[in-house]
Amino acid sequence: MTSLKEICRGLPLYPLPENRGRRKGIPHAPVRTPNLTAQEKKLALRNALRYFPPEIQKKLALEFAEELRLYGHIYMYRFFPDIEMRAYPIGDYPCKTKSAAAIMLMIMNNLDPSVAQFPQELVTYGGNGQVFSNWAQFWLVMHYLSEMTEEQTLVMYSGHPLGVFPSHQYAPRLIITNGMVIPNYSTRDEYEKMFALGVTMYGQMTAGSYCYIGPQGIVHGTVLTVLNAGRRYLKVEDLSGKVFVTSGLGGMSGAQAKAAVIAGCVGIIAEVDEAALLKRHKQGWLMEISNNLDHCIARWKICCLWVDARKNKIALSLGYHGNVVDLWERLVYELDTTGELLVDLGSDQTSCHNPFSGGYYPVQLGFEEAKQLLSTNPGKFRTLVQESLKRHVAAINRLADKGMFFWDYGNAFLLEAQRAGADVEKRGANKTEFRYPSYVQHIMGDIFSLGFGPFRWVCTSGDPQDLATTDSIAMSVLEDSIRQGVSTSVKQQYHDNIRWIREAGRHSLVVGSQARILYSDQRGRVSIAVAINRAISEGRIKAPVVLSRDHHDVSGTDSPYRETSNIYDGSAFCADMAVQNFVGDAFRGATWVALHNGGGVGWGEVINGGFGLVLDGSKEAEERAKMMLSWDVSNGVARRCWSGNDYAYETICQAMKENSTLKVTLPHKVVDENILEQAMKH
């Protein structure tokens, strides 16, 4: 077994580690089909061999060529480290700076088999969200981090460590860019080729920025989404007896089962991969599993129709081992034969951002048969996926016509369904709108405009007691803010998040690092950060705490089919906000920053960024947190205000009152719409 000290020595070359290939008993990424020419295959090999001295290149070239042939990418399985991959306490890392040790902890958490979707292919979540492109990069990065000082910055180009460069103590220790491809070449086909060549990488969001905290992050977002969907669509606060149908239990989608139970409803989640179902069941996130639709329907009725579910507060998460299209079509059959609409809320979390490379499996084939077709005949696979999407949407449409409420969960489901020819058109709408809303348009968009988003932290001691202390601090901060007086809409969000923290402690949500997430606004984030930093200084928390957030946030992401889908001034396809956020975080105190092409809805569809900020109890850390977190929220609120959102207008005006150095350009509304018509006639 390799030690952390050995991991930090750099690539193990003399002697080479044994090549044990793909490990059995763990899930693996689907085979990629980059369709390289003979010359491009040589280039891919040449690029991979650059990491190794000439005397071992001949031996490695043969096995790398075999990996490229079998899997469509060179992962360098020989260098898969023989270590228990997990987030070790920060003091265990042999580093010269706490900042570098914190980054190492976060990287290893992203690759922890209990966290990562395909750990041996360095995929954290989303089917193709890479931490690195190959294992040589992992070894080099860990070595650089162990050696660097507070006067240096590590620069990462799409998984590749370009090197450690001189900087200064106030600069970020790490700068990451992933997938920064010239726009005209940012297509899926070009991506598959460039990834196979080892020159770019799809980092999803928090996979490539080293800030994933397991599915807890999306549990919280899904809880808030389902609760607010109940308020908006069903006009209820209590979801007892209400049924939520969706799909996906793999990476981030694995959160849906737990979220349904915390929200208090009955969640039925379809998943084609039995390993994913078993993993979530073993973790305690999924209560029951069945591969029989008759059994699912019977269980459903017991929970929701044949007992007083509201009185008995029955909540259930039931995993259906099968294709979600079969599930939706069975619900249509029940409607047609019994007249019963068995579902209240519906969504989808298949990896539809990557539909033709294993993110979505067609209903016409079983899981293993579909995987085989994907590797042998990707064109036929694509055709079946598009046919399946049309059936998928047809069933949803039938149920929605009878009163079910469906939303797109930002996974490009409706976008890909439209491209497949499914009936998702919203007549008279702009091109970011469909027959069904995205969850940002109807549910989360106004929350973002209030400045609320997925703020998170990781206790680097690895001690659950430290996490409990931070939970108590966060609840106290939010309760104090309510007492001091906030608007009704802000108060509701604070109450939801206080409830979340209490529920999180009861539901064993920690997978991997000792982490917590909550949705908070600028005031809450800064206050929580300051309080945690002071607790570290006072010794109530034993080690530094890493602050971060999902890129899916107020300011972090420009994505016209998700995060910015409720921007209606024509700028939804512009990416200034995310790029400015990345730059602004870097010089305002972030320990590391990342900027990505792709994430959520897919390659070429979004620009997004994130950060990590290490709190060590120092006064300097407190000042960094105040300055950086304020910008990290205000940037997006100001942009949303300029686009015409009333909540954002009120929020940024309040922020300017509280900080006299903040000056934001405010929009003037066109009061008389007739002047536009009159002007156009001349």
PDB file of C-alpha atoms in Angstrom, residues 258 261-262 471 499-509 516:
ATOM      1  CA  LYS A 258     -32.553  11.179   0.014  1.00  0.00           C
ATOM      2  CA  VAL A 261     -37.500  11.725   1.944  1.00  0.00           C
ATOM      3  CA  ILE A 262     -36.186  14.906   3.572  1.00  0.00           C
ATOM      4  CA  ASP A 471     -23.497  23.453  11.841  1.00  0.00           C
ATOM      5  CA  ARG A 499     -34.472  23.199   8.709  1.00  0.00           C
ATOM      6  CA  TRP A 500     -31.963  21.722   6.260  1.00  0.00           C
ATOM      7  CA  ILE A 501     -29.063  21.821   8.751  1.00  0.00           C
ATOM      8  CA  ARG A 502     -31.177  20.115  11.404  1.00  0.00           C
ATOM      9  CA  GLU A 503     -32.287  17.431   8.935  1.00  0.00           C
ATOM     10  CA  ALA A 504     -28.753  16.983   7.547  1.00  0.00           C
ATOM     11  CA  GLY A 505     -27.449  15.923  10.938  1.00  0.00           C
ATOM     12  CA  ARG A 506     -30.189  13.289  11.241  1.00  0.00           C
ATOM     13  CA  HIS A 507     -29.855  11.858   7.724  1.00  0.00           C
ATOM     14  CA  SER A 508     -26.151  10.901   7.620  1.00  0.00           C
ATOM     15  CA  LEU A 509     -25.432  13.042   4.569  1.00  0.00           C
ATOM     16  CA  ARG A 516     -21.794  20.813   4.753  1.00  0.00           C
TER      17      ARG A 516
END
